[in-house]
Amino acid sequence: MKKVITLLGMILLSFNLIAKDYYKEVIPLLQNEDLQSALTCLKKWDKDKSKDNDPHYYICWFNYHLIEAKNTPETAGFYVITKKDGTQSTEEMKIPSPEIMKQAISYMSAGITKFPDRLDFYTSRHYAMKASKLNEELKDSAIEMLNHAKENKNCWYWEEGLYEDGDKALEQELGLVSEYLLNEDDESRAFLKEVCDEALKLFPEKNFPYYYTGCYYFGVKEFKKSIECFEKALKINPEDYNSVFFLATINERFLNDKKKAIYWFKYAEKSKNFKISFAASKELLRLEGKK
C-alpha cells in the first residue's frame, strides 16, 4: 500500500498544468482518496475536447483506478510465517484487484499511444502490471518499449522534458522489469528470457542486454552462460562493474575458482560506485585472509 501511495504522490506532484481547472480539482480529491468526487470530476473532463492531447488526463484516470484497485484487494495466495518462538502461521497474500488494475493500465496504454516517447508512462504501466501480477502483460509491455526505443533512438521524455541520457533511462527501466520477473516463478523467468532476447536483437551494440541476459542465466543457475553474457557486457563497456561483481561472485561461490574471483573483485574495487568498490574490498579481505 505504501508503494502505491508513494508512486501516486510522485506522479501527481510531478505534472505541470495543462487543463488547469480539471487538474486542480482532481488532484486533491485523489490525494485524499475521495473517489466519488474524483469520478464526478473525471467524467466532466471526459467531455472536454482537449482531453486527448493532455497527458494529465490519462495520468489522473490511471491514478483513480490505481487507488480503486488498492482499496479492493484480492487474495493471490498464501504464505507461511515462522515466528521467533518457532510456531508458524498462514497469511493471505493480498494484491490490488487485477480487473480494476486492467482499467488503470488501459488509460496508460492510451496515453502511450498518444505520447509514445514518454518513458514515465511505461514506468507507470509496468508498476500496475507488477502490482497485480500481470506478468505476461508486463513482458509484452517491456518488448513494446524496447521496439519503440529502437525507433526513437532512445530519445525519451518525461514531465520535465528530455532525458539527458536516454540509454541510461531505458536501461534502468529494463532493470526494474528484469528484477521483478526474475524473482517470480518459472513462467515469469521465461518471460524475462523473451525480453532479454528482444533486447539483444535490437541493441547488440550495447552492454545492458548482455548484462540482463547474464542476470537471467544466473537466476536459473546456468552459470557458464551467465559468465559469457557478463564478459560480453564488459567487453562493450569496461566500466560495467555490476557485471564484474557478478563474475567475481560466480567464480567464487559456484565454480570454486578463488584465483578468478580475486581477479574480478580487484577489478570491481576500481568502481567509482562506493557500494560496489567497498563490497569488493570486503570480499578481497576475506578471500586473501587479511584482517
PDB file of C-alpha atoms in Angstrom:
ATOM      1  CA  MET A   1       0.000   0.000   0.000  1.00  0.00           C
ATOM      2  CA  LYS A   2       2.821   2.358   0.898  1.00  0.00           C
ATOM      3  CA  LYS A   3       4.431   1.819  -2.508  1.00  0.00           C
ATOM      4  CA  VAL A   4       1.151   2.609  -4.272  1.00  0.00           C
ATOM      5  CA  ILE A   5       0.708   5.854  -2.336  1.00  0.00           C
ATOM      6  CA  THR A   6       4.336   6.826  -2.948  1.00  0.00           C
ATOM      7  CA  LEU A   7       4.006   6.257  -6.679  1.00  0.00           C
ATOM      8  CA  LEU A   8       0.770   8.239  -6.699  1.00  0.00           C
ATOM      9  CA  GLY A   9       2.455  11.165  -4.990  1.00  0.00           C
ATOM     10  CA  MET A  10       5.420  11.070  -7.351  1.00  0.00           C
ATOM     11  CA  ILE A  11       3.217  11.023 -10.427  1.00  0.00           C
ATOM     12  CA  LEU A  12       0.726  13.634  -9.312  1.00  0.00           C
ATOM     13  CA  LEU A  13       3.176  16.145  -7.928  1.00  0.00           C
ATOM     14  CA  SER A  14       5.463  15.998 -10.970  1.00  0.00           C
ATOM     15  CA  PHE A  15       2.924  17.178 -13.540  1.00  0.00           C
ATOM     16  CA  ASN A  16       2.516  20.792 -14.608  1.00  0.00           C
ATOM     17  CA  LEU A  17      -0.924  22.035 -15.551  1.00  0.00           C
ATOM     18  CA  ILE A  18      -2.470  21.971 -18.991  1.00  0.00           C
ATOM     19  CA  ALA A  19      -6.196  21.569 -18.329  1.00  0.00           C
ATOM     20  CA  LYS A  20      -5.796  23.676 -15.193  1.00  0.00           C
ATOM     21  CA  ASP A  21      -9.348  23.680 -13.859  1.00  0.00           C
ATOM     22  CA  TYR A  22      -9.894  19.924 -14.060  1.00  0.00           C
ATOM     23  CA  TYR A  23      -6.395  19.085 -12.934  1.00  0.00           C
ATOM     24  CA  LYS A  24      -6.551  21.376  -9.900  1.00  0.00           C
ATOM     25  CA  GLU A  25      -9.893  19.922  -8.956  1.00  0.00           C
ATOM     26  CA  VAL A  26      -8.955  16.250  -9.358  1.00  0.00           C
ATOM     27  CA  ILE A  27      -5.536  16.270  -7.677  1.00  0.00           C
ATOM     28  CA  PRO A  28      -6.613  16.950  -4.072  1.00  0.00           C
ATOM     29  CA  LEU A  29      -9.546  14.560  -4.440  1.00  0.00           C
ATOM     30  CA  LEU A  30      -7.217  11.737  -5.480  1.00  0.00           C
ATOM     31  CA  GLN A  31      -4.693  12.585  -2.789  1.00  0.00           C
ATOM     32  CA  ASN A  32      -7.479  12.397  -0.191  1.00  0.00           C
ATOM     33  CA  GLU A  33      -8.855   9.251  -1.856  1.00  0.00           C
ATOM     34  CA  ASP A  34     -12.249  10.865  -2.335  1.00  0.00           C
ATOM     35  CA  LEU A  35     -13.011   8.627  -5.275  1.00  0.00           C
ATOM     36  CA  GLN A  36     -16.670   9.521  -5.662  1.00  0.00           C
ATOM     37  CA  SER A  37     -15.953  13.228  -6.084  1.00  0.00           C
ATOM     38  CA  ALA A  38     -12.934  12.481  -8.256  1.00  0.00           C
ATOM     39  CA  LEU A  39     -15.078  10.302 -10.523  1.00  0.00           C
ATOM     40  CA  THR A  40     -17.610  13.094 -10.940  1.00  0.00           C
ATOM     41  CA  CYS A  41     -14.861  15.486 -11.983  1.00  0.00           C
ATOM     42  CA  LEU A  42     -13.197  12.983 -14.297  1.00  0.00           C
ATOM     43  CA  LYS A  43     -16.482  12.333 -16.097  1.00  0.00           C
ATOM     44  CA  LYS A  44     -16.779  16.071 -16.721  1.00  0.00           C
ATOM     45  CA  TRP A  45     -13.238  16.008 -18.077  1.00  0.00           C
ATOM     46  CA  ASP A  46     -14.286  13.198 -20.438  1.00  0.00           C
ATOM     47  CA  LYS A  47     -16.497  15.695 -22.258  1.00  0.00           C
ATOM     48  CA  ASP A  48     -13.682  18.195 -22.819  1.00  0.00           C
ATOM     49  CA  LYS A  49     -12.487  18.040 -26.440  1.00  0.00           C
ATOM     50  CA  SER A  50      -8.922  18.902 -25.438  1.00  0.00           C
ATOM     51  CA  LYS A  51      -8.539  15.898 -23.134  1.00  0.00           C
ATOM     52  CA  ASP A  52      -6.961  13.603 -25.739  1.00  0.00           C
ATOM     53  CA  ASN A  53      -3.965  15.913 -26.086  1.00  0.00           C
ATOM     54  CA  ASP A  54      -3.474  16.354 -22.352  1.00  0.00           C
ATOM     55  CA  PRO A  55      -1.138  13.792 -20.704  1.00  0.00           C
ATOM     56  CA  HIS A  56      -2.558  14.646 -17.291  1.00  0.00           C
ATOM     57  CA  TYR A  57      -5.951  13.299 -18.320  1.00  0.00           C
ATOM     58  CA  TYR A  58      -4.515   9.794 -18.746  1.00  0.00           C
ATOM     59  CA  ILE A  59      -2.456  10.076 -15.564  1.00  0.00           C
ATOM     60  CA  CYS A  60      -5.434  11.137 -13.444  1.00  0.00           C
ATOM     61  CA  TRP A  61      -7.656   8.334 -14.705  1.00  0.00           C
ATOM     62  CA  PHE A  62      -4.786   5.901 -14.190  1.00  0.00           C
ATOM     63  CA  ASN A  63      -4.365   7.014 -10.582  1.00  0.00           C
ATOM     64  CA  TYR A  64      -8.100   6.903  -9.949  1.00  0.00           C
ATOM     65  CA  HIS A  65      -8.206   3.222 -10.897  1.00  0.00           C
ATOM     66  CA  LEU A  66      -4.890   2.589  -9.119  1.00  0.00           C
ATOM     67  CA  ILE A  67      -6.387   3.758  -5.819  1.00  0.00           C
ATOM     68  CA  GLU A  68      -9.638   1.916  -6.523  1.00  0.00           C
ATOM     69  CA  ALA A  69      -7.720  -1.332  -7.123  1.00  0.00           C
ATOM     70  CA  LYS A  70      -5.626  -0.836  -3.996  1.00  0.00           C
ATOM     71  CA  ASN A  71      -8.820  -0.360  -1.972  1.00  0.00           C
ATOM     72  CA  THR A  72     -10.279  -3.557  -3.462  1.00  0.00           C
ATOM     73  CA  PRO A  73      -7.607  -6.177  -2.740  1.00  0.00           C
ATOM     74  CA  GLU A  74      -7.895  -9.802  -3.777  1.00  0.00           C
ATOM     75  CA  THR A  75      -6.228 -12.918  -2.406  1.00  0.00           C
ATOM     76  CA  ALA A  76      -3.401 -14.092  -4.669  1.00  0.00           C
ATOM     77  CA  GLY A  77      -2.307 -16.992  -2.491  1.00  0.00           C
ATOM     78  CA  PHE A  78      -0.970 -17.828   0.942  1.00  0.00           C
ATOM     79  CA  TYR A  79       2.425 -17.842   2.617  1.00  0.00           C
ATOM     80  CA  VAL A  80       3.776 -19.249   5.856  1.00  0.00           C
ATOM     81  CA  ILE A  81       5.362 -17.046   8.516  1.00  0.00           C
ATOM     82  CA  THR A  82       7.724 -18.587  11.060  1.00  0.00           C
ATOM     83  CA  LYS A  83       7.670 -16.690  14.351  1.00  0.00           C
ATOM     84  CA  LYS A  84      10.555 -16.253  16.811  1.00  0.00           C
ATOM     85  CA  ASP A  85       9.183 -18.985  19.041  1.00  0.00           C
ATOM     86  CA  GLY A  86       9.248 -21.457  16.141  1.00  0.00           C
ATOM     87  CA  THR A  87       5.492 -21.556  15.586  1.00  0.00           C
ATOM     88  CA  GLN A  88       4.080 -20.919  12.153  1.00  0.00           C
ATOM     89  CA  SER A  89       1.043 -19.111  10.846  1.00  0.00           C
ATOM     90  CA  THR A  90      -0.514 -18.864   7.402  1.00  0.00           C
ATOM     91  CA  GLU A  91      -1.182 -15.425   5.964  1.00  0.00           C
ATOM     92  CA  GLU A  92      -3.083 -14.334   2.890  1.00  0.00           C
ATOM     93  CA  MET A  93      -1.135 -12.697   0.078  1.00  0.00           C
ATOM     94  CA  LYS A  94      -3.201  -9.685  -0.984  1.00  0.00           C
ATOM     95  CA  ILE A  95      -2.757  -7.812  -4.261  1.00  0.00           C
ATOM     96  CA  PRO A  96      -4.694  -4.897  -5.811  1.00  0.00           C
ATOM     97  CA  SER A  97      -7.652  -6.093  -7.866  1.00  0.00           C
ATOM     98  CA  PRO A  98      -6.246  -7.269 -11.244  1.00  0.00           C
ATOM     99  CA  GLU A  99      -9.501  -6.464 -13.047  1.00  0.00           C
ATOM    100  CA  ILE A 100      -9.530  -2.875 -11.806  1.00  0.00           C
ATOM    101  CA  MET A 101      -5.796  -2.598 -12.453  1.00  0.00           C
ATOM    102  CA  LYS A 102      -6.506  -3.514 -16.070  1.00  0.00           C
ATOM    103  CA  GLN A 103      -8.673  -0.391 -16.281  1.00  0.00           C
ATOM    104  CA  ALA A 104      -5.785   1.692 -14.927  1.00  0.00           C
ATOM    105  CA  ILE A 105      -3.453   0.055 -17.426  1.00  0.00           C
ATOM    106  CA  SER A 106      -5.854   0.792 -20.294  1.00  0.00           C
ATOM    107  CA  TYR A 107      -5.573   4.524 -19.634  1.00  0.00           C
ATOM    108  CA  MET A 108      -1.805   4.386 -19.507  1.00  0.00           C
ATOM    109  CA  SER A 109      -1.792   2.354 -22.721  1.00  0.00           C
ATOM    110  CA  ALA A 110      -3.964   5.009 -24.377  1.00  0.00           C
ATOM    111  CA  GLY A 111      -1.514   7.626 -23.104  1.00  0.00           C
ATOM    112  CA  ILE A 112       1.410   5.712 -24.599  1.00  0.00           C
ATOM    113  CA  THR A 113      -0.395   5.552 -27.942  1.00  0.00           C
ATOM    114  CA  LYS A 114      -0.809   9.333 -27.844  1.00  0.00           C
ATOM    115  CA  PHE A 115       2.596  10.139 -26.309  1.00  0.00           C
ATOM    116  CA  PRO A 116       4.843   7.196 -27.293  1.00  0.00           C
ATOM    117  CA  ASP A 117       8.078   8.876 -26.209  1.00  0.00           C
ATOM    118  CA  ARG A 118       7.000   9.282 -22.581  1.00  0.00           C
ATOM    119  CA  LEU A 119       9.086   6.713 -20.722  1.00  0.00           C
ATOM    120  CA  ASP A 120       7.383   7.590 -17.433  1.00  0.00           C
ATOM    121  CA  PHE A 121       4.127   6.287 -18.934  1.00  0.00           C
ATOM    122  CA  TYR A 122       5.779   2.908 -19.448  1.00  0.00           C
ATOM    123  CA  THR A 123       7.088   3.057 -15.875  1.00  0.00           C
ATOM    124  CA  SER A 124       3.575   3.614 -14.525  1.00  0.00           C
ATOM    125  CA  ARG A 125       2.103   0.846 -16.649  1.00  0.00           C
ATOM    126  CA  HIS A 126       4.822  -1.570 -15.573  1.00  0.00           C
ATOM    127  CA  TYR A 127       4.201  -0.728 -11.931  1.00  0.00           C
ATOM    128  CA  ALA A 128       0.495  -1.516 -12.266  1.00  0.00           C
ATOM    129  CA  MET A 129       1.219  -4.793 -14.053  1.00  0.00           C
ATOM    130  CA  LYS A 130       3.758  -5.805 -11.431  1.00  0.00           C
ATOM    131  CA  ALA A 131       1.489  -4.897  -8.511  1.00  0.00           C
ATOM    132  CA  SER A 132      -1.329  -7.075  -9.836  1.00  0.00           C
ATOM    133  CA  LYS A 133       0.986  -9.870 -11.063  1.00  0.00           C
ATOM    134  CA  LEU A 134       0.061  -9.439 -14.722  1.00  0.00           C
ATOM    135  CA  ASN A 135       3.435 -10.875 -15.675  1.00  0.00           C
ATOM    136  CA  GLU A 136       2.756 -11.817 -19.285  1.00  0.00           C
ATOM    137  CA  GLU A 137       1.365  -8.338 -19.925  1.00  0.00           C
ATOM    138  CA  LEU A 138       4.475  -6.891 -18.297  1.00  0.00           C
ATOM    139  CA  LYS A 139       6.640  -8.917 -20.672  1.00  0.00           C
ATOM    140  CA  ASP A 140       4.675  -7.675 -23.693  1.00  0.00           C
ATOM    141  CA  SER A 141       4.898  -4.070 -22.488  1.00  0.00           C
ATOM    142  CA  ALA A 142       8.658  -4.304 -21.988  1.00  0.00           C
ATOM    143  CA  ILE A 143       9.102  -5.690 -25.508  1.00  0.00           C
ATOM    144  CA  GLU A 144       6.925  -2.888 -26.895  1.00  0.00           C
ATOM    145  CA  MET A 145       9.086  -0.362 -25.014  1.00  0.00           C
ATOM    146  CA  LEU A 146      12.283  -1.859 -26.449  1.00  0.00           C
ATOM    147  CA  ASN A 147      10.966  -1.740 -30.003  1.00  0.00           C
ATOM    148  CA  HIS A 148       9.925   1.875 -29.610  1.00  0.00           C
ATOM    149  CA  ALA A 149      13.348   2.667 -28.142  1.00  0.00           C
ATOM    150  CA  LYS A 150      14.835   1.388 -31.384  1.00  0.00           C
ATOM    151  CA  GLU A 151      12.506   3.647 -33.371  1.00  0.00           C
ATOM    152  CA  ASN A 152      13.080   6.791 -31.341  1.00  0.00           C
ATOM    153  CA  LYS A 153      16.814   6.100 -30.858  1.00  0.00           C
ATOM    154  CA  ASN A 154      16.341   6.214 -27.091  1.00  0.00           C
ATOM    155  CA  CYS A 155      15.109   9.791 -27.232  1.00  0.00           C
ATOM    156  CA  TRP A 156      12.827   9.648 -24.190  1.00  0.00           C
ATOM    157  CA  TYR A 157      10.789  12.312 -22.432  1.00  0.00           C
ATOM    158  CA  TRP A 158       9.192  12.724 -19.035  1.00  0.00           C
ATOM    159  CA  GLU A 159       7.207  15.560 -17.481  1.00  0.00           C
ATOM    160  CA  GLU A 160      10.207  17.858 -17.142  1.00  0.00           C
ATOM    161  CA  GLY A 161      11.373  17.378 -20.711  1.00  0.00           C
ATOM    162  CA  LEU A 162      14.006  15.281 -22.446  1.00  0.00           C
ATOM    163  CA  TYR A 163      16.014  12.693 -20.519  1.00  0.00           C
ATOM    164  CA  GLU A 164      19.665  13.714 -20.554  1.00  0.00           C
ATOM    165  CA  ASP A 165      20.730  10.098 -21.017  1.00  0.00           C
ATOM    166  CA  GLY A 166      18.061   8.100 -22.833  1.00  0.00           C
ATOM    167  CA  ASP A 167      20.184   4.943 -22.890  1.00  0.00           C
ATOM    168  CA  LYS A 168      20.566   5.031 -19.119  1.00  0.00           C
ATOM    169  CA  ALA A 169      16.865   5.713 -18.596  1.00  0.00           C
ATOM    170  CA  LEU A 170      15.902   2.715 -20.742  1.00  0.00           C
ATOM    171  CA  GLU A 171      18.483   0.529 -19.014  1.00  0.00           C
ATOM    172  CA  GLN A 172      17.100   1.422 -15.575  1.00  0.00           C
ATOM    173  CA  GLU A 173      13.523   0.709 -16.614  1.00  0.00           C
ATOM    174  CA  LEU A 174      14.524  -2.631 -18.118  1.00  0.00           C
ATOM    175  CA  GLY A 175      16.331  -3.347 -14.865  1.00  0.00           C
ATOM    176  CA  LEU A 176      13.156  -2.891 -12.835  1.00  0.00           C
ATOM    177  CA  VAL A 177      11.250  -5.228 -15.151  1.00  0.00           C
ATOM    178  CA  SER A 178      14.063  -7.799 -15.055  1.00  0.00           C
ATOM    179  CA  GLU A 179      14.387  -7.743 -11.281  1.00  0.00           C
ATOM    180  CA  TYR A 180      10.694  -8.372 -10.819  1.00  0.00           C
ATOM    181  CA  LEU A 181      10.266 -11.170 -13.374  1.00  0.00           C
ATOM    182  CA  LEU A 182      13.442 -12.919 -12.217  1.00  0.00           C
ATOM    183  CA  ASN A 183      12.150 -13.155  -8.658  1.00  0.00           C
ATOM    184  CA  GLU A 184       8.803 -14.672  -9.603  1.00  0.00           C
ATOM    185  CA  ASP A 185       8.019 -18.206 -10.835  1.00  0.00           C
ATOM    186  CA  ASP A 186       9.491 -20.265 -13.682  1.00  0.00           C
ATOM    187  CA  GLU A 187       6.939 -18.944 -16.163  1.00  0.00           C
ATOM    188  CA  SER A 188       7.866 -15.352 -15.339  1.00  0.00           C
ATOM    189  CA  ARG A 189      11.564 -16.114 -15.691  1.00  0.00           C
ATOM    190  CA  ALA A 190      10.752 -17.491 -19.153  1.00  0.00           C
ATOM    191  CA  PHE A 191       9.031 -14.170 -19.889  1.00  0.00           C
ATOM    192  CA  LEU A 192      12.234 -12.385 -18.859  1.00  0.00           C
ATOM    193  CA  LYS A 193      14.208 -14.509 -21.324  1.00  0.00           C
ATOM    194  CA  GLU A 194      11.896 -13.293 -24.115  1.00  0.00           C
ATOM    195  CA  VAL A 195      12.504  -9.690 -23.070  1.00  0.00           C
ATOM    196  CA  CYS A 196      16.273 -10.249 -22.983  1.00  0.00           C
ATOM    197  CA  ASP A 197      16.245 -11.930 -26.406  1.00  0.00           C
ATOM    198  CA  GLU A 198      14.420  -8.920 -27.854  1.00  0.00           C
ATOM    199  CA  ALA A 199      16.894  -6.516 -26.262  1.00  0.00           C
ATOM    200  CA  LEU A 200      19.823  -8.486 -27.684  1.00  0.00           C
ATOM    201  CA  LYS A 201      18.255  -8.473 -31.137  1.00  0.00           C
ATOM    202  CA  LEU A 202      17.559  -4.731 -31.105  1.00  0.00           C
ATOM    203  CA  PHE A 203      20.647  -3.457 -29.270  1.00  0.00           C
ATOM    204  CA  PRO A 204      23.552  -5.892 -29.838  1.00  0.00           C
ATOM    205  CA  GLU A 205      25.999  -2.983 -29.686  1.00  0.00           C
ATOM    206  CA  LYS A 206      25.051  -2.041 -26.105  1.00  0.00           C
ATOM    207  CA  ASN A 207      26.156  -3.734 -22.915  1.00  0.00           C
ATOM    208  CA  PHE A 208      22.894  -3.770 -20.936  1.00  0.00           C
ATOM    209  CA  PRO A 209      21.116  -6.533 -22.929  1.00  0.00           C
ATOM    210  CA  TYR A 210      24.042  -8.852 -22.189  1.00  0.00           C
ATOM    211  CA  TYR A 211      24.047  -7.812 -18.538  1.00  0.00           C
ATOM    212  CA  TYR A 212      20.353  -8.604 -18.023  1.00  0.00           C
ATOM    213  CA  THR A 213      20.644 -11.824 -20.010  1.00  0.00           C
ATOM    214  CA  GLY A 214      23.503 -12.728 -17.675  1.00  0.00           C
ATOM    215  CA  CYS A 215      21.231 -11.986 -14.722  1.00  0.00           C
ATOM    216  CA  TYR A 216      18.611 -14.305 -16.213  1.00  0.00           C
ATOM    217  CA  TYR A 217      21.076 -17.188 -16.576  1.00  0.00           C
ATOM    218  CA  PHE A 218      22.383 -16.517 -13.074  1.00  0.00           C
ATOM    219  CA  GLY A 219      18.823 -16.733 -11.750  1.00  0.00           C
ATOM    220  CA  VAL A 220      18.245 -20.113 -13.390  1.00  0.00           C
ATOM    221  CA  LYS A 221      21.710 -21.334 -12.280  1.00  0.00           C
ATOM    222  CA  GLU A 222      23.231 -21.673 -15.762  1.00  0.00           C
ATOM    223  CA  PHE A 223      26.475 -20.111 -14.614  1.00  0.00           C
ATOM    224  CA  LYS A 224      28.674 -20.725 -17.651  1.00  0.00           C
ATOM    225  CA  LYS A 225      26.165 -18.986 -19.929  1.00  0.00           C
ATOM    226  CA  SER A 226      25.871 -16.252 -17.329  1.00  0.00           C
ATOM    227  CA  ILE A 227      29.633 -15.698 -17.394  1.00  0.00           C
ATOM    228  CA  GLU A 228      29.629 -15.490 -21.204  1.00  0.00           C
ATOM    229  CA  CYS A 229      26.990 -12.749 -21.087  1.00  0.00           C
ATOM    230  CA  PHE A 230      28.709 -10.726 -18.373  1.00  0.00           C
ATOM    231  CA  GLU A 231      32.032 -10.941 -20.222  1.00  0.00           C
ATOM    232  CA  LYS A 232      30.357  -9.700 -23.417  1.00  0.00           C
ATOM    233  CA  ALA A 233      28.796  -6.812 -21.496  1.00  0.00           C
ATOM    234  CA  LEU A 234      32.202  -5.962 -20.063  1.00  0.00           C
ATOM    235  CA  LYS A 235      33.860  -6.097 -23.471  1.00  0.00           C
ATOM    236  CA  ILE A 236      31.420  -3.447 -24.721  1.00  0.00           C
ATOM    237  CA  ASN A 237      31.666  -1.339 -21.567  1.00  0.00           C
ATOM    238  CA  PRO A 238      34.791  -1.988 -19.439  1.00  0.00           C
ATOM    239  CA  GLU A 239      33.197   0.079 -16.646  1.00  0.00           C
ATOM    240  CA  ASP A 240      30.206  -2.227 -16.265  1.00  0.00           C
ATOM    241  CA  TYR A 241      31.129  -3.041 -12.666  1.00  0.00           C
ATOM    242  CA  ASN A 242      27.829  -4.775 -11.971  1.00  0.00           C
ATOM    243  CA  SER A 243      28.875  -7.430 -14.478  1.00  0.00           C
ATOM    244  CA  VAL A 244      32.314  -7.536 -12.876  1.00  0.00           C
ATOM    245  CA  PHE A 245      30.850  -8.195  -9.435  1.00  0.00           C
ATOM    246  CA  PHE A 246      28.695 -10.996 -10.801  1.00  0.00           C
ATOM    247  CA  LEU A 247      31.758 -12.564 -12.436  1.00  0.00           C
ATOM    248  CA  ALA A 248      33.607 -12.482  -9.122  1.00  0.00           C
ATOM    249  CA  THR A 249      30.654 -13.927  -7.214  1.00  0.00           C
ATOM    250  CA  ILE A 250      30.020 -16.765  -9.673  1.00  0.00           C
ATOM    251  CA  ASN A 251      33.654 -17.814  -9.765  1.00  0.00           C
ATOM    252  CA  GLU A 252      33.936 -17.896  -6.002  1.00  0.00           C
ATOM    253  CA  ARG A 253      30.603 -19.278  -4.842  1.00  0.00           C
ATOM    254  CA  PHE A 254      29.600 -21.580  -7.664  1.00  0.00           C
ATOM    255  CA  LEU A 255      32.735 -22.528  -9.606  1.00  0.00           C
ATOM    256  CA  ASN A 256      35.155 -22.593  -6.663  1.00  0.00           C
ATOM    257  CA  ASP A 257      37.743 -20.632  -8.634  1.00  0.00           C
ATOM    258  CA  LYS A 258      39.307 -18.432  -5.964  1.00  0.00           C
ATOM    259  CA  LYS A 259      42.005 -17.069  -8.273  1.00  0.00           C
ATOM    260  CA  LYS A 260      39.491 -15.707 -10.805  1.00  0.00           C
ATOM    261  CA  ALA A 261      37.260 -14.428  -8.022  1.00  0.00           C
ATOM    262  CA  ILE A 262      40.139 -12.400  -6.590  1.00  0.00           C
ATOM    263  CA  TYR A 263      40.947 -11.053 -10.063  1.00  0.00           C
ATOM    264  CA  TRP A 264      37.385  -9.846 -10.607  1.00  0.00           C
ATOM    265  CA  PHE A 265      36.966  -8.415  -7.107  1.00  0.00           C
ATOM    266  CA  LYS A 266      40.168  -6.398  -7.635  1.00  0.00           C
ATOM    267  CA  TYR A 267      38.672  -5.159 -10.895  1.00  0.00           C
ATOM    268  CA  ALA A 268      35.441  -4.215  -9.081  1.00  0.00           C
ATOM    269  CA  GLU A 269      37.455  -2.284  -6.484  1.00  0.00           C
ATOM    270  CA  LYS A 270      38.169   0.308  -9.186  1.00  0.00           C
ATOM    271  CA  SER A 271      34.488   1.222  -9.460  1.00  0.00           C
ATOM    272  CA  LYS A 272      33.512   4.817  -8.742  1.00  0.00           C
ATOM    273  CA  ASN A 273      30.355   3.438  -7.169  1.00  0.00           C
ATOM    274  CA  PHE A 274      31.210   3.364  -3.473  1.00  0.00           C
ATOM    275  CA  LYS A 275      28.874   0.464  -2.680  1.00  0.00           C
ATOM    276  CA  ILE A 276      30.473  -1.752  -5.320  1.00  0.00           C
ATOM    277  CA  SER A 277      34.074  -0.804  -4.506  1.00  0.00           C
ATOM    278  CA  PHE A 278      33.505  -1.148  -0.750  1.00  0.00           C
ATOM    279  CA  ALA A 279      31.826  -4.551  -1.145  1.00  0.00           C
ATOM    280  CA  ALA A 280      34.663  -5.716  -3.397  1.00  0.00           C
ATOM    281  CA  SER A 281      37.257  -4.600  -0.835  1.00  0.00           C
ATOM    282  CA  LYS A 282      35.495  -6.552   1.909  1.00  0.00           C
ATOM    283  CA  GLU A 283      35.410  -9.680  -0.241  1.00  0.00           C
ATOM    284  CA  LEU A 284      39.117  -9.336  -1.017  1.00  0.00           C
ATOM    285  CA  LEU A 285      39.980  -9.019   2.666  1.00  0.00           C
ATOM    286  CA  ARG A 286      38.073 -12.218   3.305  1.00  0.00           C
ATOM    287  CA  LEU A 287      39.478 -14.171   0.356  1.00  0.00           C
ATOM    288  CA  GLU A 288      43.089 -13.083   0.837  1.00  0.00           C
ATOM    289  CA  GLY A 289      42.963 -13.740   4.553  1.00  0.00           C
ATOM    290  CA  LYS A 290      43.759 -10.167   5.580  1.00  0.00           C
ATOM    291  CA  LYS A 291      42.437  -8.561   8.771  1.00  0.00           C
TER     292      LYS A 291
END
